[in-house]
CSV table of C-alpha atoms in Angstrom, one decimal:
chain,number,residue,atom,x,y,z
A,102,MET,CA,13.0,-11.4,-28.4
A,103,LEU,CA,16.3,-9.6,-27.7
A,104,TYR,CA,15.2,-9.0,-24.1
A,105,LYS,CA,13.8,-12.5,-23.6
A,106,HIS,CA,16.7,-14.5,-25.0
A,107,MET,CA,19.7,-12.3,-24.1
A,108,ALA,CA,19.1,-9.5,-21.6
A,109,LYS,CA,16.7,-11.2,-19.2
A,110,PRO,CA,18.7,-14.4,-18.5
A,111,LEU,CA,21.7,-12.2,-17.8
A,112,LEU,CA,19.8,-9.8,-15.5
A,113,PHE,CA,17.9,-12.5,-13.7
A,114,ARG,CA,21.2,-14.2,-12.8
A,115,MET,CA,22.2,-11.0,-11.0
A,116,ASP,CA,20.9,-9.6,-7.6
A,117,ALA,CA,17.6,-7.9,-8.4
A,118,GLU,CA,18.7,-4.4,-7.2
A,119,LYS,CA,22.0,-4.6,-9.0
A,120,ALA,CA,20.2,-5.5,-12.2
A,121,HIS,CA,17.8,-2.6,-11.6
A,122,HIS,CA,20.7,-0.1,-11.2
A,123,LEU,CA,22.5,-1.6,-14.3
A,124,VAL,CA,19.4,-0.8,-16.5
A,125,ILE,CA,18.8,2.7,-15.1
A,126,ASP,CA,22.5,3.6,-15.2
A,127,GLY,CA,22.8,2.1,-18.7
A,128,LEU,CA,19.9,4.1,-20.0
A,129,HIS,CA,21.3,7.2,-18.4
A,130,THR,CA,24.8,6.7,-19.9
A,131,ALA,CA,23.2,5.8,-23.3
A,132,ASN,CA,21.5,9.2,-23.3
A,133,GLY,CA,24.9,10.8,-23.8
A,134,ILE,CA,25.7,8.8,-26.9
A,135,PRO,CA,24.3,10.3,-30.1
A,136,GLY,CA,21.8,8.2,-31.9
A,137,VAL,CA,21.0,5.7,-29.1
A,138,ASN,CA,17.6,7.0,-28.2
A,139,GLY,CA,16.8,7.1,-31.9
A,140,ILE,CA,17.7,3.4,-32.1
A,141,LEU,CA,15.6,2.6,-29.1
A,142,HIS,CA,12.7,4.5,-30.6
A,143,ALA,CA,13.0,2.6,-33.9
A,144,LEU,CA,13.1,-0.7,-32.0
A,145,TYR,CA,10.4,-0.1,-29.4
A,146,GLY,CA,8.5,3.2,-30.2
A,147,VAL,CA,4.7,3.2,-30.5
A,148,LYS,CA,3.1,5.3,-33.2
A,149,GLU,CA,0.4,7.6,-32.0
A,150,THR,CA,-3.1,6.7,-33.2
A,151,PRO,CA,-6.4,8.6,-32.7
A,152,GLU,CA,-7.9,5.5,-31.0
A,153,LEU,CA,-5.4,5.5,-28.2
A,154,ALA,CA,-4.5,9.2,-27.8
A,155,THR,CA,-5.9,10.6,-24.6
A,156,ASP,CA,-6.3,14.1,-23.3
A,157,LEU,CA,-6.6,14.3,-19.5
A,158,PHE,CA,-5.7,16.9,-16.8
A,159,GLY,CA,-5.0,19.4,-19.6
A,160,LEU,CA,-2.2,17.1,-20.8
A,161,HIS,CA,-1.8,15.1,-24.0
A,162,PHE,CA,-1.0,11.4,-23.7
A,163,PRO,CA,0.0,9.6,-27.0
A,164,HIS,CA,-1.5,6.5,-25.6
A,165,PRO,CA,-2.7,5.3,-22.1
A,166,VAL,CA,0.2,3.0,-21.1
A,167,GLY,CA,2.7,4.6,-18.7
A,168,LEU,CA,5.4,3.6,-16.3
A,169,ALA,CA,4.7,3.5,-12.6
A,170,ALA,CA,7.0,5.1,-10.0
A,171,GLY,CA,9.8,3.3,-8.5
A,172,LEU,CA,11.9,2.3,-11.5
A,173,ASP,CA,13.5,5.6,-12.2
A,174,LYS,CA,13.7,7.0,-8.7
A,175,ASN,CA,16.0,10.0,-9.5
A,176,GLY,CA,14.7,10.9,-13.0
A,177,LYS,CA,18.0,9.8,-14.5
A,178,ALA,CA,16.7,7.8,-17.5
A,179,THR,CA,13.6,9.8,-18.7
A,180,ASP,CA,14.9,10.1,-22.3
A,181,GLY,CA,15.6,6.4,-22.5
A,182,PHE,CA,12.1,5.5,-21.1
A,183,THR,CA,10.5,8.0,-23.5
A,184,SER,CA,12.2,6.2,-26.4
A,185,ILE,CA,10.8,2.8,-25.6
A,186,GLY,CA,7.3,3.8,-26.5
A,187,LEU,CA,5.7,4.7,-23.1
A,188,GLY,CA,2.7,7.1,-23.1
A,189,PHE,CA,3.9,8.8,-19.9
A,190,MET,CA,6.0,8.0,-16.9
A,191,GLU,CA,6.4,8.7,-13.2
A,192,VAL,CA,9.8,9.4,-11.7
A,193,GLY,CA,10.5,9.0,-7.9
A,194,THR,CA,9.4,8.6,-5.2
A,195,VAL,CA,11.5,11.6,-4.3
A,196,THR,CA,11.9,13.1,-0.8
A,197,PRO,CA,13.2,16.5,0.1
A,198,LYS,CA,16.6,15.2,1.3
A,199,GLY,CA,18.3,12.3,-0.2
A,200,GLN,CA,18.1,9.1,1.9
A,201,ALA,CA,19.7,5.6,1.7
A,202,GLY,CA,16.4,3.7,2.2
A,203,ASN,CA,16.2,0.3,4.0
A,204,GLU,CA,19.0,-2.2,4.5
A,205,LEU,CA,20.1,-4.5,1.6
A,206,PRO,CA,18.8,-6.9,0.3
A,207,ARG,CA,15.5,-5.2,-0.3
A,208,LEU,CA,14.3,-6.2,-3.7
A,209,PHE,CA,13.2,-9.8,-4.5
A,210,ARG,CA,11.9,-11.6,-7.6
A,211,LEU,CA,9.2,-14.3,-7.4
A,212,PRO,CA,9.5,-15.7,-11.0
A,213,PRO,CA,6.8,-18.4,-10.9
A,214,ASP,CA,4.3,-15.8,-9.5
A,215,GLU,CA,5.6,-13.1,-11.9
A,216,ALA,CA,5.9,-10.8,-9.0
A,217,LEU,CA,8.4,-8.6,-7.1
A,218,VAL,CA,8.6,-7.8,-3.4
A,219,ASN,CA,10.4,-4.6,-2.5
A,220,ARG,CA,11.1,-2.8,0.7
A,221,MET,CA,13.3,-0.1,-0.7
A,222,GLY,CA,12.1,2.6,1.7
A,223,PHE,CA,12.2,5.7,-0.7
A,224,ASN,CA,15.9,5.4,-1.4
A,225,ASN,CA,16.7,8.5,-3.6
A,226,ASP,CA,19.1,11.4,-4.1
A,227,GLY,CA,16.7,14.1,-3.0
A,228,VAL,CA,14.9,16.9,-4.8
A,229,GLU,CA,17.9,19.0,-5.9
A,230,ALA,CA,19.5,16.1,-7.6
A,231,MET,CA,16.3,15.2,-9.4
A,232,ALA,CA,15.8,18.8,-10.5
A,233,ARG,CA,19.3,18.7,-12.1
A,234,GLN,CA,18.5,15.4,-13.9
A,235,LEU,CA,15.1,16.6,-15.2
A,236,ALA,CA,16.6,19.9,-16.4
A,237,ARG,CA,18.8,17.9,-18.7
A,238,ARG,CA,15.9,16.2,-20.5
A,239,LYS,CA,16.2,16.4,-24.3
A,240,LEU,CA,13.0,14.5,-25.2
A,241,HIS,CA,9.6,16.0,-24.3
A,242,ARG,CA,7.3,13.7,-26.2
A,243,ILE,CA,5.4,12.4,-23.1
A,244,PRO,CA,4.1,13.8,-19.8
A,245,ILE,CA,6.4,13.2,-16.8
A,246,ALA,CA,4.9,12.9,-13.3
A,247,VAL,CA,6.9,13.5,-10.2
A,248,ASN,CA,6.0,11.1,-7.4
A,249,ILE,CA,6.6,12.8,-4.0
A,250,GLY,CA,7.0,11.4,-0.5
A,251,LYS,CA,8.3,12.3,2.9
A,252,ASN,CA,11.6,11.6,4.5
A,253,LYS,CA,11.7,8.7,6.9
A,254,VAL,CA,12.8,11.0,9.9
A,255,THR,CA,9.9,13.5,9.3
A,256,PRO,CA,7.1,12.9,11.8
A,257,ASN,CA,3.6,12.5,10.2
A,258,GLU,CA,2.4,15.8,11.7
A,259,LEU,CA,5.1,17.6,9.7
A,260,ALA,CA,4.7,15.4,6.6
A,261,HIS,CA,2.9,18.2,4.7
A,262,GLU,CA,6.0,20.3,4.8
A,263,ASP,CA,8.0,17.6,3.0
A,264,TYR,CA,5.4,17.3,0.3
A,265,GLN,CA,5.4,21.1,-0.1
A,266,ALA,CA,9.2,21.2,-0.3
A,267,CYS,CA,9.1,18.6,-3.1
A,268,ILE,CA,6.6,20.6,-5.1
A,269,ARG,CA,8.6,23.8,-4.6
A,270,ALA,CA,11.8,22.3,-5.8
A,271,LEU,CA,10.4,20.4,-8.8
A,272,TYR,CA,7.3,22.4,-9.9
A,273,GLU,CA,8.9,23.6,-13.1
A,274,HIS,CA,10.2,20.1,-14.1
A,275,GLY,CA,7.1,17.9,-13.6
A,276,ASP,CA,4.0,17.9,-15.9
A,277,PHE,CA,1.9,16.6,-12.9
A,278,PHE,CA,2.5,15.4,-9.4
A,279,VAL,CA,1.6,12.2,-7.5
A,280,VAL,CA,1.3,12.3,-3.7
A,281,ASN,CA,2.5,8.9,-2.4
A,282,ILE,CA,0.9,8.1,1.0
A,283,SER,CA,0.6,4.4,0.3
A,284,SER,CA,4.0,2.8,0.2
A,285,PRO,CA,4.2,0.1,2.9
A,286,ASN,CA,7.9,0.6,3.3
A,287,THR,CA,8.1,3.9,5.2
A,288,PRO,CA,6.9,3.6,8.9
A,289,ASP,CA,3.4,5.1,9.5
A,290,LEU,CA,3.2,6.5,6.0
A,291,ARG,CA,-0.1,4.7,5.3
A,292,ALA,CA,-1.6,6.4,8.3
A,293,LEU,CA,-1.7,9.6,6.2
A,294,GLN,CA,-4.4,8.0,4.0
A,295,HIS,CA,-7.0,8.5,6.6
A,296,GLY,CA,-9.2,11.3,8.1
A,297,ASP,CA,-7.8,14.6,9.2
A,298,GLU,CA,-4.2,13.7,8.4
A,299,LEU,CA,-5.2,13.3,4.8
A,300,ARG,CA,-7.2,16.5,4.7
A,301,THR,CA,-4.4,18.5,6.2
A,302,LEU,CA,-1.9,17.0,3.8
A,303,LEU,CA,-3.9,17.5,0.6
A,304,SER,CA,-4.9,21.1,1.6
A,305,ALA,CA,-1.2,21.9,2.1
A,306,VAL,CA,-0.3,20.3,-1.2
A,307,LYS,CA,-3.0,22.2,-3.1
A,308,GLU,CA,-1.9,25.4,-1.4
A,309,GLU,CA,1.7,24.9,-2.6
A,310,ILE,CA,0.6,24.0,-6.1
A,311,GLY,CA,-1.5,27.2,-6.1
A,312,ARG,CA,1.5,29.3,-5.0
A,313,GLN,CA,3.8,27.9,-7.7
A,314,ALA,CA,1.1,28.3,-10.3
A,315,SER,CA,0.6,32.0,-9.6
A,316,ARG,CA,4.4,32.5,-9.6
A,317,SER,CA,4.6,30.9,-13.0
A,318,GLY,CA,1.5,32.8,-14.3
A,319,LYS,CA,0.1,29.6,-15.7
A,320,HIS,CA,-2.7,27.1,-14.9
A,321,ALA,CA,-2.0,25.0,-11.7
A,322,LYS,CA,-0.4,21.6,-12.5
A,323,PRO,CA,-2.5,18.5,-11.8
A,324,VAL,CA,-2.0,16.5,-8.6
A,325,LEU,CA,-3.0,12.9,-8.0
A,326,VAL,CA,-3.0,10.7,-4.9
A,327,LYS,CA,-1.7,7.2,-5.0
A,328,ILE,CA,-3.7,4.8,-2.7
A,329,ALA,CA,-3.0,1.4,-1.2
A,330,PRO,CA,-4.9,-1.8,-2.2
A,331,ASP,CA,-5.0,-3.0,1.4
A,332,MET,CA,-7.9,-0.9,2.8
A,333,THR,CA,-11.3,-2.2,3.9
A,334,ASP,CA,-14.3,-0.9,1.9
A,335,GLU,CA,-15.1,1.4,4.8
A,336,GLN,CA,-11.5,2.9,4.9
A,337,LEU,CA,-11.5,3.1,1.1
A,338,GLU,CA,-14.8,5.0,1.0
A,339,LEU,CA,-13.6,7.5,3.6
A,340,THR,CA,-10.2,8.0,1.9
A,341,VAL,CA,-11.8,8.5,-1.6
A,342,ALA,CA,-14.3,11.0,-0.1
A,343,ALA,CA,-11.5,13.0,1.5
A,344,ILE,CA,-9.5,12.9,-1.8
A,345,GLN,CA,-12.5,14.0,-3.8
A,346,GLU,CA,-13.3,16.9,-1.3
A,347,SER,CA,-9.7,18.1,-1.5
A,348,GLY,CA,-10.2,19.1,-5.2
A,349,VAL,CA,-7.1,17.2,-6.5
A,350,SER,CA,-7.1,16.0,-10.1
A,351,GLY,CA,-7.3,12.2,-9.7
A,352,ILE,CA,-6.4,8.9,-8.0
A,353,ILE,CA,-3.8,6.2,-8.8
A,354,ALA,CA,-5.1,2.8,-7.8
A,355,THR,CA,-3.0,1.1,-6.6
A,356,ASN,CA,0.3,0.9,-4.9
A,357,THR,CA,1.9,-2.4,-3.9
A,358,THR,CA,0.2,-4.8,-1.5
A,359,ILE,CA,1.2,-6.4,1.8
A,360,SER,CA,-1.0,-9.4,1.0
A,361,ARG,CA,0.7,-12.7,0.1
A,362,ASP,CA,-2.4,-14.7,-1.1
A,363,GLY,CA,-1.8,-17.5,-3.5
A,364,LEU,CA,2.0,-17.1,-3.8
A,365,THR,CA,4.3,-20.1,-4.4
A,366,HIS,CA,7.9,-18.7,-4.4
A,367,ALA,CA,10.0,-18.7,-1.2
A,368,ASN,CA,10.5,-15.0,-1.4
A,369,LYS,CA,6.8,-14.5,-0.3
A,370,ALA,CA,8.2,-14.6,3.2
A,371,GLU,CA,10.1,-11.3,2.6
A,372,THR,CA,8.5,-8.2,4.1
A,373,GLY,CA,7.7,-5.3,1.7
A,374,GLY,CA,5.3,-4.3,-1.0
A,375,LEU,CA,4.3,-6.9,-3.6
A,376,SER,CA,3.8,-5.9,-7.2
A,377,GLY,CA,3.0,-7.9,-10.3
A,378,LYS,CA,0.4,-10.4,-11.4
A,379,PRO,CA,-0.9,-11.4,-7.9
A,380,LEU,CA,-2.1,-7.7,-7.5
A,381,ARG,CA,-4.0,-7.6,-10.8
A,382,GLU,CA,-7.5,-8.5,-9.5
A,383,ARG,CA,-7.4,-6.4,-6.3
A,384,SER,CA,-6.2,-3.3,-8.0
A,385,THR,CA,-9.0,-3.6,-10.6
A,386,GLU,CA,-11.5,-4.1,-7.8
A,387,VAL,CA,-10.3,-0.8,-6.2
A,388,ILE,CA,-10.6,1.0,-9.5
A,389,ARG,CA,-14.2,-0.3,-9.9
A,390,PHE,CA,-15.0,0.9,-6.3
A,391,VAL,CA,-13.4,4.4,-6.8
A,392,TYR,CA,-15.2,4.9,-10.1
A,393,ARG,CA,-18.5,3.9,-8.7
A,394,GLN,CA,-18.1,6.0,-5.6
A,395,THR,CA,-17.1,9.1,-7.6
A,396,GLY,CA,-19.6,8.6,-10.4
A,397,GLY,CA,-16.7,8.5,-12.8
A,398,GLN,CA,-16.0,12.2,-12.0
A,399,LEU,CA,-12.5,11.7,-10.7
A,400,PRO,CA,-10.0,10.4,-13.2
A,401,ILE,CA,-8.2,7.2,-12.2
A,402,ILE,CA,-4.8,5.8,-13.3
A,403,GLY,CA,-4.9,2.0,-12.9
A,404,SER,CA,-1.8,0.3,-11.7
A,405,GLY,CA,-1.1,-3.2,-10.5
A,406,GLY,CA,-0.5,-6.5,-12.3
A,407,ILE,CA,-0.8,-5.4,-15.9
A,408,PHE,CA,1.0,-7.8,-18.2
A,409,THR,CA,-1.3,-8.0,-21.3
A,410,ALA,CA,-3.7,-5.8,-23.3
A,411,ALA,CA,-6.6,-7.7,-21.7
A,412,ASP,CA,-5.3,-6.8,-18.2
A,413,ALA,CA,-5.1,-3.1,-19.2
A,414,TYR,CA,-8.5,-3.2,-20.9
A,415,ASP,CA,-10.1,-4.7,-17.7
A,416,LYS,CA,-8.8,-1.7,-15.7
A,417,ILE,CA,-10.0,0.7,-18.4
A,418,ARG,CA,-13.5,-0.8,-18.5
A,419,ALA,CA,-13.5,-0.8,-14.7
A,420,GLY,CA,-12.9,3.0,-14.8
A,421,ALA,CA,-9.2,3.8,-15.4
A,422,SER,CA,-8.5,6.5,-18.0
A,423,LEU,CA,-4.8,5.6,-18.1
A,424,VAL,CA,-2.8,2.6,-16.9
A,425,GLU,CA,0.7,1.9,-15.6
A,426,ILE,CA,3.1,-1.0,-15.8
A,427,TYR,CA,6.2,-1.8,-13.8
A,428,THR,CA,6.7,-5.5,-13.0
A,429,ALA,CA,5.7,-6.5,-16.6
A,430,LEU,CA,8.6,-4.5,-17.9
A,431,ILE,CA,11.0,-6.5,-15.7
A,432,TYR,CA,9.6,-9.9,-16.8
A,433,LYS,CA,8.7,-9.2,-20.4
A,434,GLY,CA,11.0,-6.3,-21.4
A,435,PRO,CA,10.3,-3.2,-23.5
A,436,ASP,CA,8.4,-5.1,-26.2
A,437,VAL,CA,5.5,-5.2,-23.7
A,438,VAL,CA,4.5,-1.6,-24.3
A,439,ARG,CA,3.9,-2.2,-28.0
A,440,GLU,CA,2.2,-5.5,-27.3
A,441,ILE,CA,-0.3,-3.9,-24.9
A,442,THR,CA,-1.0,-0.8,-27.0
A,443,GLY,CA,-1.5,-3.0,-30.2
A,444,GLY,CA,-3.8,-5.3,-28.3
A,445,LEU,CA,-5.8,-2.4,-26.9
A,446,VAL,CA,-6.6,-1.1,-30.4
A,447,GLN,CA,-7.9,-4.6,-31.3
A,448,LEU,CA,-10.1,-4.8,-28.2
A,449,LEU,CA,-11.6,-1.4,-28.7
A,450,ARG,CA,-12.5,-2.3,-32.3
A,451,LYS,CA,-14.0,-5.6,-31.3
A,452,ASP,CA,-16.3,-3.8,-28.8
A,453,GLY,CA,-17.1,-1.0,-31.3
A,454,TYR,CA,-15.4,1.9,-29.5
A,455,ARG,CA,-13.8,4.6,-31.6
A,456,ASN,CA,-11.3,5.6,-28.9
A,457,ILE,CA,-10.1,4.8,-25.4
A,458,ALA,CA,-12.3,7.5,-23.7
A,459,GLU,CA,-15.5,5.6,-24.8
A,460,ALA,CA,-14.3,2.4,-23.1
A,461,VAL,CA,-13.5,4.1,-19.7
A,462,GLY,CA,-15.9,2.8,-17.1
A,463,ALA,CA,-17.8,0.7,-19.7
A,464,ASP,CA,-18.5,-2.0,-17.2
A,465,HIS,CA,-20.7,0.4,-15.2
A,466,HIS,CA,-22.9,1.5,-18.0
């Protein structure tokens, strides 16, 4: 209620990116004030229940609802996000060197469509700045994934070096890593999703993870690949096959879309990646496709258009073990996490499942 009636009207009167920075910087500043994270946790925290707790990739998730990459690009507000009840979160996308991203304005709301268009272009402060931020974390209640990308000026044939540099610099700070090859806002990045380029990249990523793991003397940390929703079935099949062959830990389906089907708001004319409700059906379709192709053997994190417990549950039944929100947090505020997790418990009970793992891929059985 607090968000709906007070914060949201104020934030939605501001430029979308200024509002974004206000929230992230606010959470970052609040972290330095004793007791604030405790208050946030009391207001928005989600109690762990056996029904929703999930163990995956050798990590423990208190529940399956996490935050997608793009909101906390520099890992500045992880303690604040941990306090609002999320089950895990991604920080980034981070690139080896800091970069300004694309020209302003580059983030647009489409309120009647409950969507966002962004063409940020991997604006971030670089790996060293993120390492400093993550080293300051006080709360370690949830797994943190580091979403990694390449600098705009790095040619595709050298992209693997950028992804390796990110892993080297941030290995000790992330619980798992996400290879972003599917943002539509870095020229030619999506070409890395196909064929030999993808094999070369993932082999280099696995190699670097292996090096860092042997240096630390512990098990190798999980790596997932985030894919685009805009591939044909043939492209998707080849991409998923290459990802599965590479031996990575899982897939995130999906990133934002370049499709503009069914939109009503004038901002649909803006170039960039679309997130929010219009992406819901397509991302669920991709999850279903990936689960079917891999026989449910490759864990999937479902992302795209999740606003309600039913949206999340559709993705879980289609084959997702975990799900991510982003745009729903902008439109509905932090209450949405508790709303989705509470609703998931009811949906599981209604279908006679004892826990979330039993519902994963249920539509295929």
